[in-house]
PDB file of C-alpha atoms and ligand atoms in Angstrom:
ATOM      1  CA  MET X  56     -58.062  24.612 -39.544  1.00  0.00           C
ATOM      2  CA  VAL X  57     -62.013  23.266 -38.748  1.00  0.00           C
ATOM      3  CA  GLN X  58     -63.265  25.978 -40.210  1.00  0.00           C
ATOM      4  CA  ASP X  59     -61.111  25.865 -43.181  1.00  0.00           C
ATOM      5  CA  ARG X  60     -62.552  22.072 -43.388  1.00  0.00           C
ATOM      6  CA  ASP X  61     -65.800  22.983 -43.252  1.00  0.00           C
ATOM      7  CA  ARG X  62     -65.819  25.406 -45.598  1.00  0.00           C
ATOM      8  CA  PHE X  63     -63.349  23.356 -48.115  1.00  0.00           C
ATOM      9  CA  LEU X  64     -65.161  19.713 -48.068  1.00  0.00           C
ATOM     10  CA  PRO X  65     -68.932  21.212 -48.791  1.00  0.00           C
ATOM     11  CA  THR X  66     -67.220  22.099 -52.376  1.00  0.00           C
ATOM     12  CA  GLY X  67     -67.953  18.066 -53.076  1.00  0.00           C
ATOM     13  CA  THR X  68     -64.063  18.667 -53.777  1.00  0.00           C
ATOM     14  CA  TYR X  69     -62.824  14.542 -52.064  1.00  0.00           C
ATOM     15  CA  ALA X  70     -67.303  13.693 -53.100  1.00  0.00           C
ATOM     16  CA  PRO X  71     -65.480  10.242 -54.373  1.00  0.00           C
ATOM     17  CA  ILE X  72     -63.644  10.024 -50.994  1.00  0.00           C
ATOM     18  CA  ARG X  73     -67.077  10.179 -49.339  1.00  0.00           C
ATOM     19  CA  GLU X  74     -68.143   7.426 -52.171  1.00  0.00           C
ATOM     20  CA  VAL X  75     -65.804   4.883 -51.144  1.00  0.00           C
ATOM     21  CA  GLY X  76     -65.476   4.908 -47.860  1.00  0.00           C
ATOM     22  CA  ALA X  77     -69.641   4.913 -48.345  1.00  0.00           C
ATOM     23  CA  ARG X  78     -69.844   1.844 -49.958  1.00  0.00           C
ATOM     24  CA  LEU X  79     -67.083   0.452 -48.741  1.00  0.00           C
ATOM     25  CA  THR X  80     -68.641   0.770 -45.379  1.00  0.00           C
ATOM     26  CA  ALA X  81     -71.854  -0.384 -46.739  1.00  0.00           C
ATOM     27  CA  ASP X  82     -69.647  -4.030 -48.042  1.00  0.00           C
ATOM     28  CA  ALA X  83     -69.387  -4.259 -43.910  1.00  0.00           C
ATOM     29  CA  VAL X  84     -71.953  -2.948 -42.003  1.00  0.00           C
ATOM     30  CA  SER X  85     -75.266  -4.657 -40.783  1.00  0.00           C
ATOM     31  CA  GLU X  86     -78.624  -2.915 -40.511  1.00  0.00           C
ATOM     32  CA  GLN X  87     -78.858  -1.539 -37.853  1.00  0.00           C
ATOM     33  CA  GLY X  88     -75.278  -1.306 -37.265  1.00  0.00           C
ATOM     34  CA  THR X  89     -72.688   1.324 -35.512  1.00  0.00           C
ATOM     35  CA  VAL X  90     -69.765   2.965 -37.225  1.00  0.00           C
ATOM     36  CA  VAL X  91     -67.363   4.397 -35.856  1.00  0.00           C
ATOM     37  CA  ASP X  92     -65.084   7.330 -37.631  1.00  0.00           C
ATOM     38  CA  VAL X  93     -62.010   8.035 -35.385  1.00  0.00           C
ATOM     39  CA  GLY X  94     -60.522  11.685 -36.142  1.00  0.00           C
ATOM     40  CA  CYS X  95     -64.075  12.526 -37.132  1.00  0.00           C
ATOM     41  CA  GLY X  96     -63.674  16.113 -37.832  1.00  0.00           C
ATOM     42  CA  THR X  97     -66.513  17.849 -39.011  1.00  0.00           C
ATOM     43  CA  GLY X  98     -68.260  14.693 -39.663  1.00  0.00           C
ATOM     44  CA  TYR X  99     -68.187  15.228 -43.291  1.00  0.00           C
ATOM     45  CA  TYR X 100     -67.308  11.567 -43.967  1.00  0.00           C
ATOM     46  CA  LEU X 101     -69.466   9.753 -41.257  1.00  0.00           C
ATOM     47  CA  ALA X 102     -72.665  11.952 -42.585  1.00  0.00           C
ATOM     48  CA  GLY X 103     -71.645  10.609 -46.089  1.00  0.00           C
ATOM     49  CA  VAL X 104     -71.622   6.897 -45.005  1.00  0.00           C
ATOM     50  CA  LEU X 105     -74.907   7.543 -43.201  1.00  0.00           C
ATOM     51  CA  ASP X 106     -76.736   8.985 -45.506  1.00  0.00           C
ATOM     52  CA  GLN X 107     -75.994   5.893 -47.246  1.00  0.00           C
ATOM     53  CA  LEU X 108     -77.313   3.804 -44.636  1.00  0.00           C
ATOM     54  CA  PRO X 109     -80.948   4.447 -43.089  1.00  0.00           C
ATOM     55  CA  GLY X 110     -80.525   1.985 -40.273  1.00  0.00           C
ATOM     56  CA  VAL X 111     -77.122   2.419 -39.173  1.00  0.00           C
ATOM     57  CA  ARG X 112     -75.946   4.554 -36.737  1.00  0.00           C
ATOM     58  CA  GLY X 113     -72.499   6.783 -36.130  1.00  0.00           C
ATOM     59  CA  LEU X 114     -70.177   7.923 -33.502  1.00  0.00           C
ATOM     60  CA  GLY X 115     -67.329  10.578 -34.454  1.00  0.00           C
ATOM     61  CA  LEU X 116     -64.547  10.619 -32.091  1.00  0.00           C
ATOM     62  CA  ASP X 117     -62.625  13.301 -32.063  1.00  0.00           C
ATOM     63  CA  THR X 118     -60.058  15.778 -29.088  1.00  0.00           C
ATOM     64  CA  SER X 119     -61.241  19.373 -31.083  1.00  0.00           C
ATOM     65  CA  VAL X 120     -64.061  20.883 -29.489  1.00  0.00           C
ATOM     66  CA  ARG X 121     -65.086  22.638 -32.053  1.00  0.00           C
ATOM     67  CA  ALA X 122     -65.010  20.058 -34.887  1.00  0.00           C
ATOM     68  CA  LEU X 123     -66.908  18.001 -32.636  1.00  0.00           C
ATOM     69  CA  ARG X 124     -69.673  20.328 -32.672  1.00  0.00           C
ATOM     70  CA  LEU X 125     -70.215  20.060 -36.094  1.00  0.00           C
ATOM     71  CA  ALA X 126     -69.743  16.815 -36.326  1.00  0.00           C
ATOM     72  CA  ALA X 127     -72.727  15.992 -33.635  1.00  0.00           C
ATOM     73  CA  ARG X 128     -74.821  18.250 -35.792  1.00  0.00           C
ATOM     74  CA  ALA X 129     -74.073  16.421 -38.848  1.00  0.00           C
ATOM     75  CA  HIS X 130     -76.611  13.700 -39.023  1.00  0.00           C
ATOM     76  CA  ASP X 131     -79.321  12.772 -36.916  1.00  0.00           C
ATOM     77  CA  ARG X 132     -77.933   9.532 -36.572  1.00  0.00           C
ATOM     78  CA  ALA X 133     -74.741  10.335 -35.914  1.00  0.00           C
ATOM     79  CA  ALA X 134     -72.736  11.397 -31.658  1.00  0.00           C
ATOM     80  CA  ALA X 135     -69.776  12.728 -31.071  1.00  0.00           C
ATOM     81  CA  VAL X 136     -67.483  12.416 -28.236  1.00  0.00           C
ATOM     82  CA  ALA X 137     -64.476  14.826 -27.032  1.00  0.00           C
ATOM     83  CA  TRP X 138     -61.577  11.574 -27.036  1.00  0.00           C
ATOM     84  CA  ASP X 139     -58.099  10.847 -27.164  1.00  0.00           C
ATOM     85  CA  VAL X 140     -57.753   8.229 -29.456  1.00  0.00           C
ATOM     86  CA  PHE X 141     -55.012   6.695 -27.537  1.00  0.00           C
ATOM     87  CA  ARG X 142     -56.825   6.250 -24.969  1.00  0.00           C
ATOM     88  CA  PRO X 143     -59.332   2.842 -24.479  1.00  0.00           C
ATOM     89  CA  PHE X 144     -62.529   4.011 -26.694  1.00  0.00           C
ATOM     90  CA  PRO X 145     -65.133   4.506 -24.676  1.00  0.00           C
ATOM     91  CA  LEU X 146     -67.056   1.211 -26.595  1.00  0.00           C
ATOM     92  CA  ALA X 147     -67.900  -2.548 -25.292  1.00  0.00           C
ATOM     93  CA  ASP X 148     -65.713  -4.963 -27.259  1.00  0.00           C
ATOM     94  CA  GLU X 149     -67.039  -5.991 -30.334  1.00  0.00           C
ATOM     95  CA  ALA X 150     -69.254  -3.520 -30.588  1.00  0.00           C
ATOM     96  CA  ALA X 151     -68.867  -1.789 -33.982  1.00  0.00           C
ATOM     97  CA  ASP X 152     -68.992  -2.551 -37.548  1.00  0.00           C
ATOM     98  CA  VAL X 153     -67.024  -0.620 -38.896  1.00  0.00           C
ATOM     99  CA  VAL X 154     -64.289   1.603 -37.824  1.00  0.00           C
ATOM    100  CA  LEU X 155     -63.568   4.698 -40.616  1.00  0.00           C
ATOM    101  CA  ASP X 156     -60.463   6.277 -40.895  1.00  0.00           C
ATOM    102  CA  VAL X 157     -59.733   9.174 -42.983  1.00  0.00           C
ATOM    103  CA  PHE X 158     -56.755  11.002 -42.791  1.00  0.00           C
ATOM    104  CA  ALA X 159     -56.225  10.756 -38.680  1.00  0.00           C
ATOM    105  CA  PRO X 160     -54.606   9.146 -36.140  1.00  0.00           C
ATOM    106  CA  ARG X 161     -54.801   5.107 -35.406  1.00  0.00           C
ATOM    107  CA  ASN X 162     -55.093   3.155 -32.351  1.00  0.00           C
ATOM    108  CA  PRO X 163     -54.327  -0.412 -33.908  1.00  0.00           C
ATOM    109  CA  ALA X 164     -55.319  -2.437 -31.147  1.00  0.00           C
ATOM    110  CA  GLU X 165     -58.572  -0.541 -29.727  1.00  0.00           C
ATOM    111  CA  PHE X 166     -59.681  -0.598 -33.356  1.00  0.00           C
ATOM    112  CA  ARG X 167     -59.672  -4.186 -32.822  1.00  0.00           C
ATOM    113  CA  ARG X 168     -61.295  -4.754 -29.876  1.00  0.00           C
ATOM    114  CA  VAL X 169     -64.386  -2.848 -29.780  1.00  0.00           C
ATOM    115  CA  LEU X 170     -64.297  -4.714 -33.970  1.00  0.00           C
ATOM    116  CA  ARG X 171     -66.993  -7.427 -34.115  1.00  0.00           C
ATOM    117  CA  PRO X 172     -65.036 -10.014 -35.310  1.00  0.00           C
ATOM    118  CA  THR X 173     -67.218  -9.611 -39.163  1.00  0.00           C
ATOM    119  CA  GLY X 174     -66.372  -6.169 -39.254  1.00  0.00           C
ATOM    120  CA  ARG X 175     -64.002  -3.841 -40.996  1.00  0.00           C
ATOM    121  CA  LEU X 176     -61.483  -1.674 -40.466  1.00  0.00           C
ATOM    122  CA  ILE X 177     -61.788   1.637 -43.723  1.00  0.00           C
ATOM    123  CA  VAL X 178     -58.358   3.671 -43.678  1.00  0.00           C
ATOM    124  CA  VAL X 179     -58.111   6.277 -46.142  1.00  0.00           C
ATOM    125  CA  ARG X 180     -54.995   8.397 -46.158  1.00  0.00           C
ATOM    126  CA  PRO X 181     -52.834   9.762 -49.257  1.00  0.00           C
ATOM    127  CA  THR X 182     -50.607   9.087 -51.884  1.00  0.00           C
ATOM    128  CA  GLY X 183     -46.717  10.866 -52.467  1.00  0.00           C
ATOM    129  CA  ARG X 184     -49.348  12.293 -55.586  1.00  0.00           C
ATOM    130  CA  HIS X 185     -51.827  13.676 -53.494  1.00  0.00           C
ATOM    131  CA  LEU X 186     -51.963  17.303 -53.497  1.00  0.00           C
ATOM    132  CA  ALA X 187     -48.320  17.193 -55.572  1.00  0.00           C
ATOM    133  CA  GLU X 188     -49.185  20.598 -57.491  1.00  0.00           C
ATOM    134  CA  LEU X 189     -49.515  22.582 -53.957  1.00  0.00           C
ATOM    135  CA  ARG X 190     -46.469  20.791 -52.487  1.00  0.00           C
ATOM    136  CA  GLY X 191     -44.687  22.146 -55.053  1.00  0.00           C
ATOM    137  CA  GLN X 192     -46.159  25.695 -54.945  1.00  0.00           C
ATOM    138  CA  VAL X 193     -46.087  25.682 -51.266  1.00  0.00           C
ATOM    139  CA  PRO X 194     -42.512  24.858 -50.011  1.00  0.00           C
ATOM    140  CA  ALA X 195     -44.015  24.676 -46.582  1.00  0.00           C
ATOM    141  CA  MET X 196     -46.614  22.657 -46.938  1.00  0.00           C
ATOM    142  CA  VAL X 197     -45.303  19.090 -45.336  1.00  0.00           C
ATOM    143  CA  THR X 198     -44.300  16.180 -47.363  1.00  0.00           C
ATOM    144  CA  ILE X 199     -45.786  13.195 -47.418  1.00  0.00           C
ATOM    145  CA  ASP X 200     -43.339  10.177 -45.959  1.00  0.00           C
ATOM    146  CA  PRO X 201     -42.592   7.399 -48.161  1.00  0.00           C
ATOM    147  CA  ALA X 202     -42.195   4.926 -45.416  1.00  0.00           C
ATOM    148  CA  LYS X 203     -45.771   5.578 -44.764  1.00  0.00           C
ATOM    149  CA  GLU X 204     -47.408   2.766 -46.159  1.00  0.00           C
ATOM    150  CA  GLN X 205     -45.015   0.279 -44.284  1.00  0.00           C
ATOM    151  CA  ARG X 206     -45.590   1.920 -41.198  1.00  0.00           C
ATOM    152  CA  LEU X 207     -49.302   0.935 -41.545  1.00  0.00           C
ATOM    153  CA  ASP X 208     -48.426  -1.610 -42.392  1.00  0.00           C
ATOM    154  CA  ARG X 209     -46.585  -2.588 -39.831  1.00  0.00           C
ATOM    155  CA  ALA X 210     -48.751  -1.365 -37.710  1.00  0.00           C
ATOM    156  CA  LEU X 211     -52.120  -3.161 -38.310  1.00  0.00           C
ATOM    157  CA  ASN X 212     -50.385  -6.424 -39.516  1.00  0.00           C
ATOM    158  CA  PRO X 213     -50.459  -8.013 -35.752  1.00  0.00           C
ATOM    159  CA  PHE X 214     -54.397  -7.003 -35.934  1.00  0.00           C
ATOM    160  CA  PHE X 215     -55.753  -6.569 -39.232  1.00  0.00           C
ATOM    161  CA  GLU X 216     -55.325  -8.509 -42.507  1.00  0.00           C
ATOM    162  CA  VAL X 217     -56.444  -6.518 -46.052  1.00  0.00           C
ATOM    163  CA  ALA X 218     -59.532  -7.295 -47.498  1.00  0.00           C
ATOM    164  CA  VAL X 219     -59.534  -4.943 -50.277  1.00  0.00           C
ATOM    165  CA  THR X 220     -57.813  -1.754 -51.604  1.00  0.00           C
ATOM    166  CA  GLU X 221     -59.080   0.801 -53.860  1.00  0.00           C
ATOM    167  CA  GLN X 222     -57.009   3.857 -54.841  1.00  0.00           C
ATOM    168  CA  VAL X 223     -58.731   7.024 -56.174  1.00  0.00           C
ATOM    169  CA  GLU X 224     -56.996   9.569 -58.277  1.00  0.00           C
ATOM    170  CA  TYR X 225     -58.606  12.645 -60.391  1.00  0.00           C
ATOM    171  CA  ARG X 226     -57.613  16.335 -60.632  1.00  0.00           C
ATOM    172  CA  ALA X 227     -59.646  18.943 -59.716  1.00  0.00           C
ATOM    173  CA  SER X 228     -60.059  21.940 -60.489  1.00  0.00           C
ATOM    174  CA  LEU X 229     -60.009  24.680 -57.038  1.00  0.00           C
ATOM    175  CA  THR X 230     -60.569  28.687 -56.822  1.00  0.00           C
ATOM    176  CA  LYS X 231     -58.102  30.601 -55.161  1.00  0.00           C
ATOM    177  CA  LEU X 232     -60.686  30.441 -52.058  1.00  0.00           C
ATOM    178  CA  ASP X 233     -60.810  26.341 -52.362  1.00  0.00           C
ATOM    179  CA  ALA X 234     -57.032  26.332 -52.507  1.00  0.00           C
ATOM    180  CA  LEU X 235     -56.522  28.399 -49.251  1.00  0.00           C
ATOM    181  CA  ASN X 236     -58.882  26.563 -47.340  1.00  0.00           C
ATOM    182  CA  LEU X 237     -57.086  23.282 -48.732  1.00  0.00           C
ATOM    183  CA  VAL X 238     -53.990  24.723 -47.703  1.00  0.00           C
ATOM    184  CA  ALA X 239     -54.748  25.612 -44.333  1.00  0.00           C
ATOM    185  CA  MET X 240     -57.000  22.531 -42.940  1.00  0.00           C
ATOM    186  CA  THR X 241     -53.309  20.204 -43.624  1.00  0.00           C
ATOM    187  CA  PRO X 242     -50.831  19.686 -41.121  1.00  0.00           C
ATOM    188  CA  SER X 243     -49.188  22.216 -42.811  1.00  0.00           C
ATOM    189  CA  ALA X 244     -51.138  24.667 -41.707  1.00  0.00           C
ATOM    190  CA  ARG X 245     -49.203  25.737 -38.858  1.00  0.00           C
ATOM    191  CA  HIS X 246     -46.218  26.373 -40.980  1.00  0.00           C
ATOM    192  CA  VAL X 247     -48.154  28.374 -43.682  1.00  0.00           C
ATOM    193  CA  SER X 248     -49.590  32.093 -42.929  1.00  0.00           C
ATOM    194  CA  ARG X 249     -52.287  33.195 -45.413  1.00  0.00           C
ATOM    195  CA  ALA X 250     -49.431  36.269 -46.074  1.00  0.00           C
ATOM    196  CA  ASP X 251     -47.504  34.007 -47.424  1.00  0.00           C
ATOM    197  CA  LEU X 252     -50.383  32.962 -50.164  1.00  0.00           C
ATOM    198  CA  ASN X 253     -50.909  36.101 -50.560  1.00  0.00           C
ATOM    199  CA  ASP X 254     -50.452  35.942 -54.113  1.00  0.00           C
ATOM    200  CA  SER X 255     -52.002  34.467 -56.365  1.00  0.00           C
ATOM    201  CA  SER X 256     -49.740  32.440 -59.110  1.00  0.00           C
ATOM    202  CA  VAL X 257     -48.312  30.633 -55.807  1.00  0.00           C
ATOM    203  CA  LEU X 258     -51.429  28.678 -55.874  1.00  0.00           C
ATOM    204  CA  PRO X 259     -52.153  26.511 -58.750  1.00  0.00           C
ATOM    205  CA  ASP X 260     -56.152  26.124 -60.488  1.00  0.00           C
ATOM    206  CA  GLN X 261     -55.822  22.584 -60.232  1.00  0.00           C
ATOM    207  CA  VAL X 262     -54.911  19.474 -58.077  1.00  0.00           C
ATOM    208  CA  THR X 263     -54.003  15.688 -57.853  1.00  0.00           C
ATOM    209  CA  VAL X 264     -56.095  14.215 -55.767  1.00  0.00           C
ATOM    210  CA  SER X 265     -54.821  10.508 -54.176  1.00  0.00           C
ATOM    211  CA  VAL X 266     -55.512   8.548 -52.052  1.00  0.00           C
ATOM    212  CA  LEU X 267     -56.139   4.818 -51.095  1.00  0.00           C
ATOM    213  CA  ALA X 268     -59.189   3.505 -49.459  1.00  0.00           C
ATOM    214  CA  THR X 269     -58.199   0.137 -47.152  1.00  0.00           C
ATOM    215  CA  ALA X 270     -61.340  -1.930 -46.447  1.00  0.00           C
ATOM    216  CA  TYR X 271     -59.049  -4.572 -43.143  1.00  0.00           C
ATOM    217  CA  GLN X 272     -60.774  -7.153 -42.091  1.00  0.00           C
ATOM    218  CA  PRO X 273     -59.682  -8.213 -38.290  1.00  0.00           C
ATOM    219  CA  ARG X 274     -57.712 -11.571 -37.344  1.00  0.00           C
TER     220      ARG X 274
HETATM  221  C1  SAM G 488     -56.546  15.611 -41.041  1.00  0.00           C
HETATM  222  S1  SAM G 488     -57.938  15.525 -39.966  1.00  0.00           S
HETATM  223  C2  SAM G 488     -59.335  14.320 -40.331  1.00  0.00           C
HETATM  224  C3  SAM G 488     -60.837  15.786 -39.852  1.00  0.00           C
HETATM  225  C4  SAM G 488     -62.113  13.937 -40.565  1.00  0.00           C
HETATM  226  N1  SAM G 488     -61.058  12.667 -40.760  1.00  0.00           N
HETATM  227  C5  SAM G 488     -61.415  14.738 -42.452  1.00  0.00           C
HETATM  228  O1  SAM G 488     -60.913  13.658 -43.456  1.00  0.00           O
HETATM  229  O2  SAM G 488     -62.141  15.663 -42.588  1.00  0.00           O
HETATM  230  C6  SAM G 488     -57.639  14.834 -38.736  1.00  0.00           C
HETATM  231  C7  SAM G 488     -58.347  14.906 -37.156  1.00  0.00           C
HETATM  232  O3  SAM G 488     -58.272  14.083 -36.381  1.00  0.00           O
HETATM  233  C8  SAM G 488     -58.278  14.065 -34.732  1.00  0.00           C
HETATM  234  N2  SAM G 488     -57.501  14.325 -33.889  1.00  0.00           N
HETATM  235  C9  SAM G 488     -55.800  14.532 -33.724  1.00  0.00           C
HETATM  236  N3  SAM G 488     -54.975  14.059 -33.139  1.00  0.00           N
HETATM  237  C10 SAM G 488     -55.834  12.768 -32.332  1.00  0.00           C
HETATM  238  C11 SAM G 488     -56.420  11.854 -30.981  1.00  0.00           C
HETATM  239  N4  SAM G 488     -55.024  11.890 -30.927  1.00  0.00           N
HETATM  240  N5  SAM G 488     -57.693  11.526 -31.018  1.00  0.00           N
HETATM  241  C12 SAM G 488     -58.518  11.819 -31.781  1.00  0.00           C
HETATM  242  N6  SAM G 488     -58.710  12.995 -32.800  1.00  0.00           N
HETATM  243  C13 SAM G 488     -57.579  13.496 -33.341  1.00  0.00           C
HETATM  244  C14 SAM G 488     -58.374  16.489 -35.271  1.00  0.00           C
HETATM  245  O4  SAM G 488     -58.635  16.668 -34.338  1.00  0.00           O
HETATM  246  C15 SAM G 488     -58.696  15.957 -36.456  1.00  0.00           C
HETATM  247  O5  SAM G 488     -60.051  16.374 -36.769  1.00  0.00           O
END
């Protein structure tokens, strides 16, 4: 999964998601601030943020050692630590300007504890239309729970209120290899084998990318 993510993300197909993450972060971070990317994977989004913000330092947390090896090298102002998001974070209270969470698990109480009162939590998650063409063609792919937004709201509401939400939605072209990597980097990967996808007619050459990116302010 990590390798597939590392092959797919540099194609630039998700660059608009990276850009919105960097823009929302830039609005909230101080000049020498700290950004914590929770479930950072290969560090693609954290590196995108740090590229735009010269004085800012980044810390990626993830449980995957393979992903962390890549995240630690993703940017010279990034560090990466093996950490389970459901444990108390290895950070002092109010140490972070921004907590970034892109397609990753969440720990709202810890997000609130480590954020400065003026900081922002940025959560990027898929809408029901995300990768719909792939989900239509590959039945074993996990569907997106329609109640996901309500659950997110319930979980974050005691700690955060919405400052701004942006929707990012576009159609993207895919080569067969891109499509294979994209399926393999989703949580569906464990239900789908590459052999199932070998018939190239199964894979669409265009997909809808559709996510919501919300910046939350601490209550
Ligand atoms: C769908 S991937 C997203 C990775 C990255 N944010 C991106 O979008 O490229 C989810 C990430 O969360 C990590 N993860 C899953 N459970 C975790 C946990 N309990 N604590 C920390 N990271 C976790 C996975 O290892 C994976 O890198």
